[in-house]
Coordinates of C-alpha atoms in Angstrom, one line a residue:
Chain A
X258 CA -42.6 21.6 47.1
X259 CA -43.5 19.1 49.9
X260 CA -44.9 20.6 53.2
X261 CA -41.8 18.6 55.0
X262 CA -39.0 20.6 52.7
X263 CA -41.1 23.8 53.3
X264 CA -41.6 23.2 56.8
X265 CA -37.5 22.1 57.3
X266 CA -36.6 25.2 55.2
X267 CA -38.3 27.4 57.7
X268 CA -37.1 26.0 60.7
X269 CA -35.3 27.3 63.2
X270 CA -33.2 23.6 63.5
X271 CA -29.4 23.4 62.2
X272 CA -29.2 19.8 61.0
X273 CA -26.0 17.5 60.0
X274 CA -27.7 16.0 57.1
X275 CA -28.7 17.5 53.9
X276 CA -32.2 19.5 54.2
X277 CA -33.1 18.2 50.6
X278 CA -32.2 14.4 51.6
X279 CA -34.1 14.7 55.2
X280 CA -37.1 16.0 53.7
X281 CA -37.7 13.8 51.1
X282 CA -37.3 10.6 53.6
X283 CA -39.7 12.3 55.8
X284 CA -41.9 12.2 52.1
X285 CA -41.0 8.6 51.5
X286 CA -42.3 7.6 54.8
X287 CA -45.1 9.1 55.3
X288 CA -46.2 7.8 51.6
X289 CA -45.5 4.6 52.7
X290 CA -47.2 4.4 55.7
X291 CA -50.1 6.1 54.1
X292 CA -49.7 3.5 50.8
X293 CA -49.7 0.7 53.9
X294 CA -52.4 1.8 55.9
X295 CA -54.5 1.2 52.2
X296 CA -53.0 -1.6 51.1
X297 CA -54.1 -2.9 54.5
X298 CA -58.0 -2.2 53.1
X299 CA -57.7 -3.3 49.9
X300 CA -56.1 -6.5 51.1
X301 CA -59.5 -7.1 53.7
X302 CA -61.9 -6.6 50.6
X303 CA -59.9 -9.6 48.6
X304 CA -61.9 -12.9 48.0
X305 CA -58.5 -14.5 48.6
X306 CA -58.0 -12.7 52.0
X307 CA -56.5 -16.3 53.8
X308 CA -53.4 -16.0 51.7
X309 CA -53.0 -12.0 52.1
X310 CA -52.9 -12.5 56.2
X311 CA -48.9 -12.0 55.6
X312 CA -49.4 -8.9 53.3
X313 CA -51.7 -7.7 55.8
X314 CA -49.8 -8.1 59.1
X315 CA -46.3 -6.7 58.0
X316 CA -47.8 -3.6 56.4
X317 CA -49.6 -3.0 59.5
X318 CA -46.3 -3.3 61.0
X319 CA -44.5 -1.0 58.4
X320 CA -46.9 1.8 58.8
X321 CA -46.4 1.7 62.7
X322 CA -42.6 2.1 62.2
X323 CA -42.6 4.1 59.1
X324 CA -44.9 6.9 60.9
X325 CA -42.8 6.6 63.9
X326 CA -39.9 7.4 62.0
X327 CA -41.1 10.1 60.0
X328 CA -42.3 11.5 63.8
X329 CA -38.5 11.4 65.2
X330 CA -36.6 12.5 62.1
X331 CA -39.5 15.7 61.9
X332 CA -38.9 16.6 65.2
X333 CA -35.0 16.6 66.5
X334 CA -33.1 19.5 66.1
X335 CA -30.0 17.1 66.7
X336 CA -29.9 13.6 66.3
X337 CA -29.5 11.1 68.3
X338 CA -27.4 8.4 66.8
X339 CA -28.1 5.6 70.0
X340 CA -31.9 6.2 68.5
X341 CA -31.9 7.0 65.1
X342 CA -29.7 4.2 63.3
X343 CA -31.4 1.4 64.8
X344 CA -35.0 2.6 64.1
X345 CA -34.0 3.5 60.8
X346 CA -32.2 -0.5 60.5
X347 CA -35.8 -1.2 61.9
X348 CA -37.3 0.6 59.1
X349 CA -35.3 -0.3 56.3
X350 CA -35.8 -4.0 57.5
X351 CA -39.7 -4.0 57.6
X352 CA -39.6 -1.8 54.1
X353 CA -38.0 -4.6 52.6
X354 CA -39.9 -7.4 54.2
X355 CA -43.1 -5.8 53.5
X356 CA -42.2 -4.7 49.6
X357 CA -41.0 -8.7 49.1
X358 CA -44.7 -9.8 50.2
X359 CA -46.3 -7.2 48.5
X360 CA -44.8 -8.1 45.3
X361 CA -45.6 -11.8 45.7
X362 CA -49.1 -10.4 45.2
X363 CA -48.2 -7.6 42.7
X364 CA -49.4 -9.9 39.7
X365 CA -52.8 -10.7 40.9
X366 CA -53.8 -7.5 43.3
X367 CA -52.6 -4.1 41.1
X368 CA -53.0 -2.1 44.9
X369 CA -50.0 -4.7 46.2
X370 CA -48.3 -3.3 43.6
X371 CA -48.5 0.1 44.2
X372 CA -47.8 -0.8 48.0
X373 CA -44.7 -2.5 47.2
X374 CA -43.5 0.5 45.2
X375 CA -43.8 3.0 47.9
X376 CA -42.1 0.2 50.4
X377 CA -39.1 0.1 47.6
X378 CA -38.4 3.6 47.3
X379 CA -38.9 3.8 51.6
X380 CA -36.5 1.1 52.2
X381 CA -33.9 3.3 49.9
X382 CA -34.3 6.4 51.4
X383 CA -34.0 5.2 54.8
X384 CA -30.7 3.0 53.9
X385 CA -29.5 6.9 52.4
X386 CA -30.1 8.5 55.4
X387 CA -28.8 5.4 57.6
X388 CA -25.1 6.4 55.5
X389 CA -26.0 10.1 55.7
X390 CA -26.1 9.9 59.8
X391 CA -23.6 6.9 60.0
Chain B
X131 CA -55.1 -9.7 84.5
X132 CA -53.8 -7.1 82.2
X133 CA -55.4 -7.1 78.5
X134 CA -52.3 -7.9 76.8
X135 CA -51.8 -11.1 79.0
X136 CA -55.8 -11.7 78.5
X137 CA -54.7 -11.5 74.3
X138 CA -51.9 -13.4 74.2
X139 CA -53.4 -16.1 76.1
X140 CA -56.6 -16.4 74.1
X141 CA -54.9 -15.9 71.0
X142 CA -54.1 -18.8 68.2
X143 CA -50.4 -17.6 67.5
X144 CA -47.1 -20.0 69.2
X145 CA -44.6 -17.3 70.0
X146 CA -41.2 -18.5 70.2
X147 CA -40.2 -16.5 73.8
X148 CA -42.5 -16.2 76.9
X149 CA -46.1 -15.1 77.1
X150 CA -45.5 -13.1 80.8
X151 CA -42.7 -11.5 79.4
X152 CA -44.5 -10.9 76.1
X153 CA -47.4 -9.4 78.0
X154 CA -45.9 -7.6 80.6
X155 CA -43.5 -5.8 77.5
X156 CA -46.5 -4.7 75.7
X157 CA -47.8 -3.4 79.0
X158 CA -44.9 -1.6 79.9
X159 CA -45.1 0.0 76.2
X160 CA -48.4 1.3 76.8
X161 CA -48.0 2.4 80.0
X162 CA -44.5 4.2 79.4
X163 CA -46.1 6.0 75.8
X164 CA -48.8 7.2 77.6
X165 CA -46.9 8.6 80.4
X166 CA -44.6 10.5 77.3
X167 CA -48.2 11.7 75.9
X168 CA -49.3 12.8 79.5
X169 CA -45.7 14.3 80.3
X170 CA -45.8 16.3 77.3
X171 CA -49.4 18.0 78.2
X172 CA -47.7 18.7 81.6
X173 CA -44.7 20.0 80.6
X174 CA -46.6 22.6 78.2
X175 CA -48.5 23.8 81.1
X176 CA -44.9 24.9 83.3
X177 CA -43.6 28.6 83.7
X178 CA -40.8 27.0 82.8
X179 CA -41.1 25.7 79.4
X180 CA -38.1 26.8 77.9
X181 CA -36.0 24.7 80.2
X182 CA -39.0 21.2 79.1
X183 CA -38.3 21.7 75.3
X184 CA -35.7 18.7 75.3
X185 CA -38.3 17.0 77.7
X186 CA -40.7 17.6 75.6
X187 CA -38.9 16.3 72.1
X188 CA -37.8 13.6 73.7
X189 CA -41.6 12.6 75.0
X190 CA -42.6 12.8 71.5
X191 CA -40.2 10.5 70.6
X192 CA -40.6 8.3 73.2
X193 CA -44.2 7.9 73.2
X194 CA -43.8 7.9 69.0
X195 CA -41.3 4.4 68.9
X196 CA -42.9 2.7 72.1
X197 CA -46.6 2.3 70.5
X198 CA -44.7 1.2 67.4
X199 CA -42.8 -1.3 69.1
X200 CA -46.2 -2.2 71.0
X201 CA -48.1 -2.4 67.5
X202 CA -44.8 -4.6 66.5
X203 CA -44.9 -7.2 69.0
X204 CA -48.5 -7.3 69.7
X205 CA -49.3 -8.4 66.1
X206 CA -46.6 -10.6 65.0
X207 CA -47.0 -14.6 65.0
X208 CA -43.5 -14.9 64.6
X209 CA -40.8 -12.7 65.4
X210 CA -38.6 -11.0 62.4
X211 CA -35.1 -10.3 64.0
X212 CA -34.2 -8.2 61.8
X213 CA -36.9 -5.7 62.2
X214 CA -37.7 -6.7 66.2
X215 CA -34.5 -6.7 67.4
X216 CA -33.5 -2.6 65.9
X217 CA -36.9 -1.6 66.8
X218 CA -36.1 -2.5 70.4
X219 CA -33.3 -1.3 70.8
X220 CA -34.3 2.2 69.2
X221 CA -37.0 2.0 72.2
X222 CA -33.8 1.1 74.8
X223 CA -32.2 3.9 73.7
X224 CA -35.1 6.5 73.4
X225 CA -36.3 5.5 77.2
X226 CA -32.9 5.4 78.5
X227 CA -32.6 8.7 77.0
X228 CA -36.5 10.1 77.7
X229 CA -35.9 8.4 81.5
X230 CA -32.2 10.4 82.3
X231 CA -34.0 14.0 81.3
X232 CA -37.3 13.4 83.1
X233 CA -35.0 12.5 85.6
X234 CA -33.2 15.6 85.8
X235 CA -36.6 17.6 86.1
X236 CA -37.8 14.9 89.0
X237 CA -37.3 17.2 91.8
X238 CA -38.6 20.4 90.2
X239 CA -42.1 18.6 88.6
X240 CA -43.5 15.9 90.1
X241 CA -45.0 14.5 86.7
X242 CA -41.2 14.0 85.3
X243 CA -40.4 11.7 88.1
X244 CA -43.7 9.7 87.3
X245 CA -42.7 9.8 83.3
X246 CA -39.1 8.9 84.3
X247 CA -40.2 6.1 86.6
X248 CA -42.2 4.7 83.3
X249 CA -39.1 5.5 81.0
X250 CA -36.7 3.1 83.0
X251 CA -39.4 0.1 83.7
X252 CA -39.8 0.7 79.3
X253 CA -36.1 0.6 78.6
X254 CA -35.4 -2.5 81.1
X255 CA -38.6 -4.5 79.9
X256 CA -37.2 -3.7 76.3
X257 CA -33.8 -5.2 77.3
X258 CA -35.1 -8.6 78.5
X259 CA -37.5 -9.5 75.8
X260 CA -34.6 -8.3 73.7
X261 CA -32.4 -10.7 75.3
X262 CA -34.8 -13.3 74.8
X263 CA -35.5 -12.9 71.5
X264 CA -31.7 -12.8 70.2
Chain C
X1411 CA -50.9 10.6 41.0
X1412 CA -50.6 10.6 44.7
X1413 CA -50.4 7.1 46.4
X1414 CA -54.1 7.6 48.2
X1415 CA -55.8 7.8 44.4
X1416 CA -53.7 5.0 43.1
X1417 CA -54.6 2.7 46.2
X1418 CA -58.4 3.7 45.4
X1419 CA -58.2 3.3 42.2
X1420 CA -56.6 -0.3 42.4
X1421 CA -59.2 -1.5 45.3
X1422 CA -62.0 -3.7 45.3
X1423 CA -64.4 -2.0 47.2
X1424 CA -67.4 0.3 46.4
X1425 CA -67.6 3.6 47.9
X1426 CA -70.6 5.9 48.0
X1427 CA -68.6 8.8 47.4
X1428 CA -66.2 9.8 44.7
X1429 CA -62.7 8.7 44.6
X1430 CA -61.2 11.9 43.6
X1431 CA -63.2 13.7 46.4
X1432 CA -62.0 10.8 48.6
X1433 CA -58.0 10.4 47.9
X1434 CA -57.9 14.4 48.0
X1435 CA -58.8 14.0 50.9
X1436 CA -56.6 11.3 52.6
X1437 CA -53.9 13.5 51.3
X1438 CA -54.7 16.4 52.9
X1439 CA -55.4 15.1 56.2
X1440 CA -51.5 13.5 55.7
X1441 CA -50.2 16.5 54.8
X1442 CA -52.0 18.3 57.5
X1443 CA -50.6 15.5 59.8
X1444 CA -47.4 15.8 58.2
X1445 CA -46.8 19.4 59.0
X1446 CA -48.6 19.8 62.7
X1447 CA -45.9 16.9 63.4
X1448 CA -42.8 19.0 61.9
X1449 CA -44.4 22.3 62.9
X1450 CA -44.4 21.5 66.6
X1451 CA -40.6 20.7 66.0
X1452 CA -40.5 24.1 64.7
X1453 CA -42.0 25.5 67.5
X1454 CA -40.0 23.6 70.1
X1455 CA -36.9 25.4 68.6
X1456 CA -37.9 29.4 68.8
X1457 CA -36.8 31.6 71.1
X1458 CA -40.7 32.6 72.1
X1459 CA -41.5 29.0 73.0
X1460 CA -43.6 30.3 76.3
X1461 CA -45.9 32.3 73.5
X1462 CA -46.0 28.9 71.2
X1463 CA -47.6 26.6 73.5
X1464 CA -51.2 26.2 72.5
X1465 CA -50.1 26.3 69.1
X1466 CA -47.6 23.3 69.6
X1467 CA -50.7 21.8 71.8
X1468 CA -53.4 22.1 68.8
X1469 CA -50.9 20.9 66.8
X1470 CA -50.5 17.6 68.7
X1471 CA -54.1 17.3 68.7
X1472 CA -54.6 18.3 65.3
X1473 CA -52.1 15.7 64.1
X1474 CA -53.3 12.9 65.9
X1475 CA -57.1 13.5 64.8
X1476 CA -56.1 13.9 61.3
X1477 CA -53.9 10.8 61.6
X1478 CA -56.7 8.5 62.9
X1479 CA -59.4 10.2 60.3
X1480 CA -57.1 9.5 56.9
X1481 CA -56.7 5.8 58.3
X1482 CA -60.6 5.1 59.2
X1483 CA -61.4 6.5 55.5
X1484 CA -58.2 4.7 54.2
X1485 CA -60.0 1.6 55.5
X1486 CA -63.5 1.6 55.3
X1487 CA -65.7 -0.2 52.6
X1488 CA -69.1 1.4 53.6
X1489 CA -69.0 4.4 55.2
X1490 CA -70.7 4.0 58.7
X1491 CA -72.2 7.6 59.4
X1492 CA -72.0 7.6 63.1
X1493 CA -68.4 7.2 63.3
X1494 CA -67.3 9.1 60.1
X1495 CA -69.5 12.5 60.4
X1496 CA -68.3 13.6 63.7
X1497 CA -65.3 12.5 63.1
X1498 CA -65.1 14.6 60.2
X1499 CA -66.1 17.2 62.6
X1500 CA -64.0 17.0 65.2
X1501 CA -61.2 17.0 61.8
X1502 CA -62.9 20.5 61.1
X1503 CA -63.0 21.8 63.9
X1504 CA -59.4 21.1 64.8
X1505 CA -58.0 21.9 61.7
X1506 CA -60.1 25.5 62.3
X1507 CA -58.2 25.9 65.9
X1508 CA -55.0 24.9 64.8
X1509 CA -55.4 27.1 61.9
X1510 CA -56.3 30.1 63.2
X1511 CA -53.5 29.9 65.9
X1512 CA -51.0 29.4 63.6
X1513 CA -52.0 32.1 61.3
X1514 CA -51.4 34.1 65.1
X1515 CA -47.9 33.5 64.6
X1516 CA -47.5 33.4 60.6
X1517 CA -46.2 36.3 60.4
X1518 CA -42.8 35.8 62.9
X1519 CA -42.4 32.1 62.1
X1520 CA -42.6 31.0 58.3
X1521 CA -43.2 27.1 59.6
X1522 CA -46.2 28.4 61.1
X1523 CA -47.4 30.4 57.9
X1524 CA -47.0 27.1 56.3
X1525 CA -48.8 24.8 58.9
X1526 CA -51.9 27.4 58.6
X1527 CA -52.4 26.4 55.3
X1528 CA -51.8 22.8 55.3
X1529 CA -54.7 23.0 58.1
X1530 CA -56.7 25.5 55.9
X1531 CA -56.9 23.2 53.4
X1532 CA -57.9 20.0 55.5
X1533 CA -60.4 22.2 57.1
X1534 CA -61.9 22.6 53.4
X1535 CA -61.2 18.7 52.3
X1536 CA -63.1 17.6 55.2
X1537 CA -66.0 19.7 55.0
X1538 CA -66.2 19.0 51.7
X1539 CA -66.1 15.3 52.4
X1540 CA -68.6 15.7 55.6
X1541 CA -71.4 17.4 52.8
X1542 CA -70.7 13.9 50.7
X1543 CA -71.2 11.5 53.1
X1544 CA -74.3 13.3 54.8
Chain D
X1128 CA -52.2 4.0 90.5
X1129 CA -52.4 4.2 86.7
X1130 CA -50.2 6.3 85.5
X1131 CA -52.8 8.7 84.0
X1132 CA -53.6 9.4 87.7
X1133 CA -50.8 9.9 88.5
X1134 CA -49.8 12.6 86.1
X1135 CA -53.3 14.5 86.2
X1136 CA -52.3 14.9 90.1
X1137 CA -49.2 15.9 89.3
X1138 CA -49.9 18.2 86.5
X1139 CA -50.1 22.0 86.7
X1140 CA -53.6 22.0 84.3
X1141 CA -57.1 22.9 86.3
X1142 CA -59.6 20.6 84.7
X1143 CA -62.9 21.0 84.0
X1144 CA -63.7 17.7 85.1
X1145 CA -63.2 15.6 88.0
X1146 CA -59.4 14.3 87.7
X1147 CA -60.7 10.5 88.0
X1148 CA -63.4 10.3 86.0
X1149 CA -60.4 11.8 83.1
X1150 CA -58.4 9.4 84.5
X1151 CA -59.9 6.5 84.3
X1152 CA -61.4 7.4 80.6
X1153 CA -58.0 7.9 79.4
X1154 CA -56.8 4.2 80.7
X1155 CA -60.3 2.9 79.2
X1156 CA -59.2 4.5 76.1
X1157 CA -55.8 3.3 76.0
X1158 CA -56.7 -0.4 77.4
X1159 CA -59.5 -0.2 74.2
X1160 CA -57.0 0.6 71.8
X1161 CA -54.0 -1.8 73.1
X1162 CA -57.1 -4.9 72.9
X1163 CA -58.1 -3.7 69.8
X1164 CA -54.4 -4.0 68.1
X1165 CA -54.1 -7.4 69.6
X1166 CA -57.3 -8.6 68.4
X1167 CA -56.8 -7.7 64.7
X1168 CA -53.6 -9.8 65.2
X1169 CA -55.4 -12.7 66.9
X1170 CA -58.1 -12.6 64.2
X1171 CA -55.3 -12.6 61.3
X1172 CA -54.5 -16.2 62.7
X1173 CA -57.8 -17.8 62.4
X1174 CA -58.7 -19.9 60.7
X1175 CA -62.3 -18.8 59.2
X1176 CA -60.2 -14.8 58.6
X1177 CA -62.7 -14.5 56.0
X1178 CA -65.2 -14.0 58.6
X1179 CA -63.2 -12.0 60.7
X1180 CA -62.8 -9.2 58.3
X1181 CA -65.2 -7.0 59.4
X1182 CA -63.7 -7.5 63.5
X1183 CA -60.4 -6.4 61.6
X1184 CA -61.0 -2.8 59.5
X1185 CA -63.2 -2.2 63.1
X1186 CA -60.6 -2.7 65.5
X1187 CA -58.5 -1.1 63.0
X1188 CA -60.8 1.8 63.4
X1189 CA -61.5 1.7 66.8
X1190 CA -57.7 1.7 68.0
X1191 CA -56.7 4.9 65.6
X1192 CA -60.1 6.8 67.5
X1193 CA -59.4 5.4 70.7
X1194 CA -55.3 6.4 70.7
X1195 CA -55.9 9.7 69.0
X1196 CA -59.1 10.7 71.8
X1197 CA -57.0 9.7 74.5
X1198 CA -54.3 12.1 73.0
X1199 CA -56.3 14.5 72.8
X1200 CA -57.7 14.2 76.3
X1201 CA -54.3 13.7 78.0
X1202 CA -53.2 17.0 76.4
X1203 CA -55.6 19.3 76.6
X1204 CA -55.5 22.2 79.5
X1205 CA -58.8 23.6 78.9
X1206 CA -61.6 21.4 76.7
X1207 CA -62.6 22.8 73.4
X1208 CA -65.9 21.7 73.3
X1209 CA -66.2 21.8 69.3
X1210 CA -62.7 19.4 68.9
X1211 CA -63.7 17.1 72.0
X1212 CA -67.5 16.2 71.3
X1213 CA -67.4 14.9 68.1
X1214 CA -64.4 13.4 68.8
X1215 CA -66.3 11.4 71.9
X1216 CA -68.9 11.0 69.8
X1217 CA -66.8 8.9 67.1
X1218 CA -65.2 6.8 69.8
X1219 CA -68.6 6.2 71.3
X1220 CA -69.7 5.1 68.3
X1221 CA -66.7 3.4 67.2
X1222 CA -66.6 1.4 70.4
X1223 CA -70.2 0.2 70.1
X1224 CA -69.7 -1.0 66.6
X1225 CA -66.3 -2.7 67.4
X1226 CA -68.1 -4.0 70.6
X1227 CA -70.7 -5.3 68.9
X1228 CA -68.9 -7.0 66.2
X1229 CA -66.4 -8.6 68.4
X1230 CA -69.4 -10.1 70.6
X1231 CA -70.7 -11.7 67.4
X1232 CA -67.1 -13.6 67.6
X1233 CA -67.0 -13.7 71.0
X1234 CA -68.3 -17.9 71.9
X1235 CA -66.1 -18.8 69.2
X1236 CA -62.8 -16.6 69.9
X1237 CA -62.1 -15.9 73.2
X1238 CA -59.4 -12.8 72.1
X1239 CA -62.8 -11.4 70.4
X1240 CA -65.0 -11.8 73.6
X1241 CA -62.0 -10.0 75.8
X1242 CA -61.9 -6.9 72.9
X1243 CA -65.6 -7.0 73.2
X1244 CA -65.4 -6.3 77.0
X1245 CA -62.6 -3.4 76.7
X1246 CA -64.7 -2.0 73.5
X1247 CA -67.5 -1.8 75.9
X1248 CA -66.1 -0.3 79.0
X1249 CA -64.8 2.5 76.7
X1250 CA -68.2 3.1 75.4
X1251 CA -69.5 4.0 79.1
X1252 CA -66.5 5.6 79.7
X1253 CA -66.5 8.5 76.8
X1254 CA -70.5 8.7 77.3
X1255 CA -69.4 9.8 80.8
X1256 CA -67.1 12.0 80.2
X1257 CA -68.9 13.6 77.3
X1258 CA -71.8 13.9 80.0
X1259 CA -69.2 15.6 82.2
X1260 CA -67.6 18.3 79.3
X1261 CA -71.1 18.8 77.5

């Protein structure tokens, strides 16, 4: 079990999602920023580095918001709808945006690949708990 | 000259909405998460503590979608609505929110009505360049 | 296989230290992240909030050093020593503070039981790491 | 009045240190890591990126020290020597390297020479204040 369910199965918070749903987007997010943050140096040690300067950018930009995300959603004991939906939009927008470049390169760079996976399955999970909060 | 204006000016990228109001956004970012990080040590420190906890939450938060947002904008040649435009108003909505409880702890702790005063130049810098950029 | 050991595994560069020691290690510090961030959520919410605050405090800390540690070894080709050793150390040292004041409280909050052992465990990983590198 | 002075003089904490030394290492810190995040964004639109890469992982690097140390140092009421010495340390040494690298860039980028200038400031700045706290 993931130290997010264990840590939301201990707390003290009532929440108006599903425990099992929150957690595993708080998971998803944090493996995609952490699958980002990578692909971010794997990307810098390519000989073709001038045509990964996209690649490189938006996962920089989708492990800012992803890790933001993951911060928020750990941490209200209520949430905030005015806050949450849009940062969530925000995330499933840059998810996407980020897992279309990545798979561009997913042919010739195997760690783009892997990136774009964990961008996939983030950009899911947030647009679940978008409807779950809606 | 702040260092965001000092960037921007020096820097290769053709943004599509102002550099002053571009800079002085990222500034405002910066300064306002910083106050959230600040506010939060402060708060921690007060007999009353109990009564900070939604302060406190909400600082987190704050400080968590503002260096995003700043991360966002600083980095991007051009701007993606559909991840810019959520992502600020997520950060309207968390500083609106952040700003009205520091607020309501202004009189009682001097830091608060710094942190709120940060909050509400945050959310109103976030409006414009939102306003700009739609 | 966790995303930090796929990303290695797929990446161009040559490290001077293991990959298994290495990925093991990004995960942990995430997961030590992880759960300082969810575990000063946790916190926020108990009754005995007063008694939690240095707990909630090393947690901030601990999270934000672990945070910045897992993305300079996420990143870095060649391992510069003076940047990477004490910042391994500060890691261990945190993780050993945090640690040992949430193993204070283990025993009345369940979230804290968990967040001891998440730092633990970093605590270990990083050592660990710090003897490679050296 | 930055902002960090203002909430150190509003903020219950004894320090220490003198409140504008802390100060004005925490604005160093955050000014660092706010040049640092623009840079690697400046640099991802040049044209010779290839060369550049180096600048990139290190500003990379030196933003995720610099944010996490001036955490840290915002946060902290009383300074644990063994979490806030090594973690000086790092962003000394972080900061030099970064500094260096961006000088090296500097008559050909002006973004680099401006990020070589706030990576430098922050190097005096933590040397100071790890004077002060050792």
């Amino acid at each position: 079990m993931s130290y997010a369910r264990q840590m939301l199965d201990a707390c003290r918070r009532t929440f108006n999602v599903d425990a099992g749903l929150l957690a595993a987007t708080i998971d998803t997010l944090n493996d995609c920023a952490q699958a980002c943050v990578a692909d971010t140096g794997c990307d810098l040690s390519e000989q073709n580095v001038k045509e990964m300067v996209t690649c490189i950018r938006l996962c920089l930009d989708c492990a800012d918001v992803c890790t933001a995300t993951a911060g928020v959603i750990s941490r209200r004991a209520d949430y905030d709808a005015d806050v949450i939906e849009p940062l969530l939009e925000a995330c499933v927008a840059v998810c996407k945006r980020c897992g279309d470049e990545c798979e561009r390169h997913a042919q010739m760079h195997q760690h783009c690949r892997v990136c774009a996976e964990a961008c996939r399955r983030c950009e899911h999970a947030c647009k679940e708990l978008l409807n779950a909060v809606k």
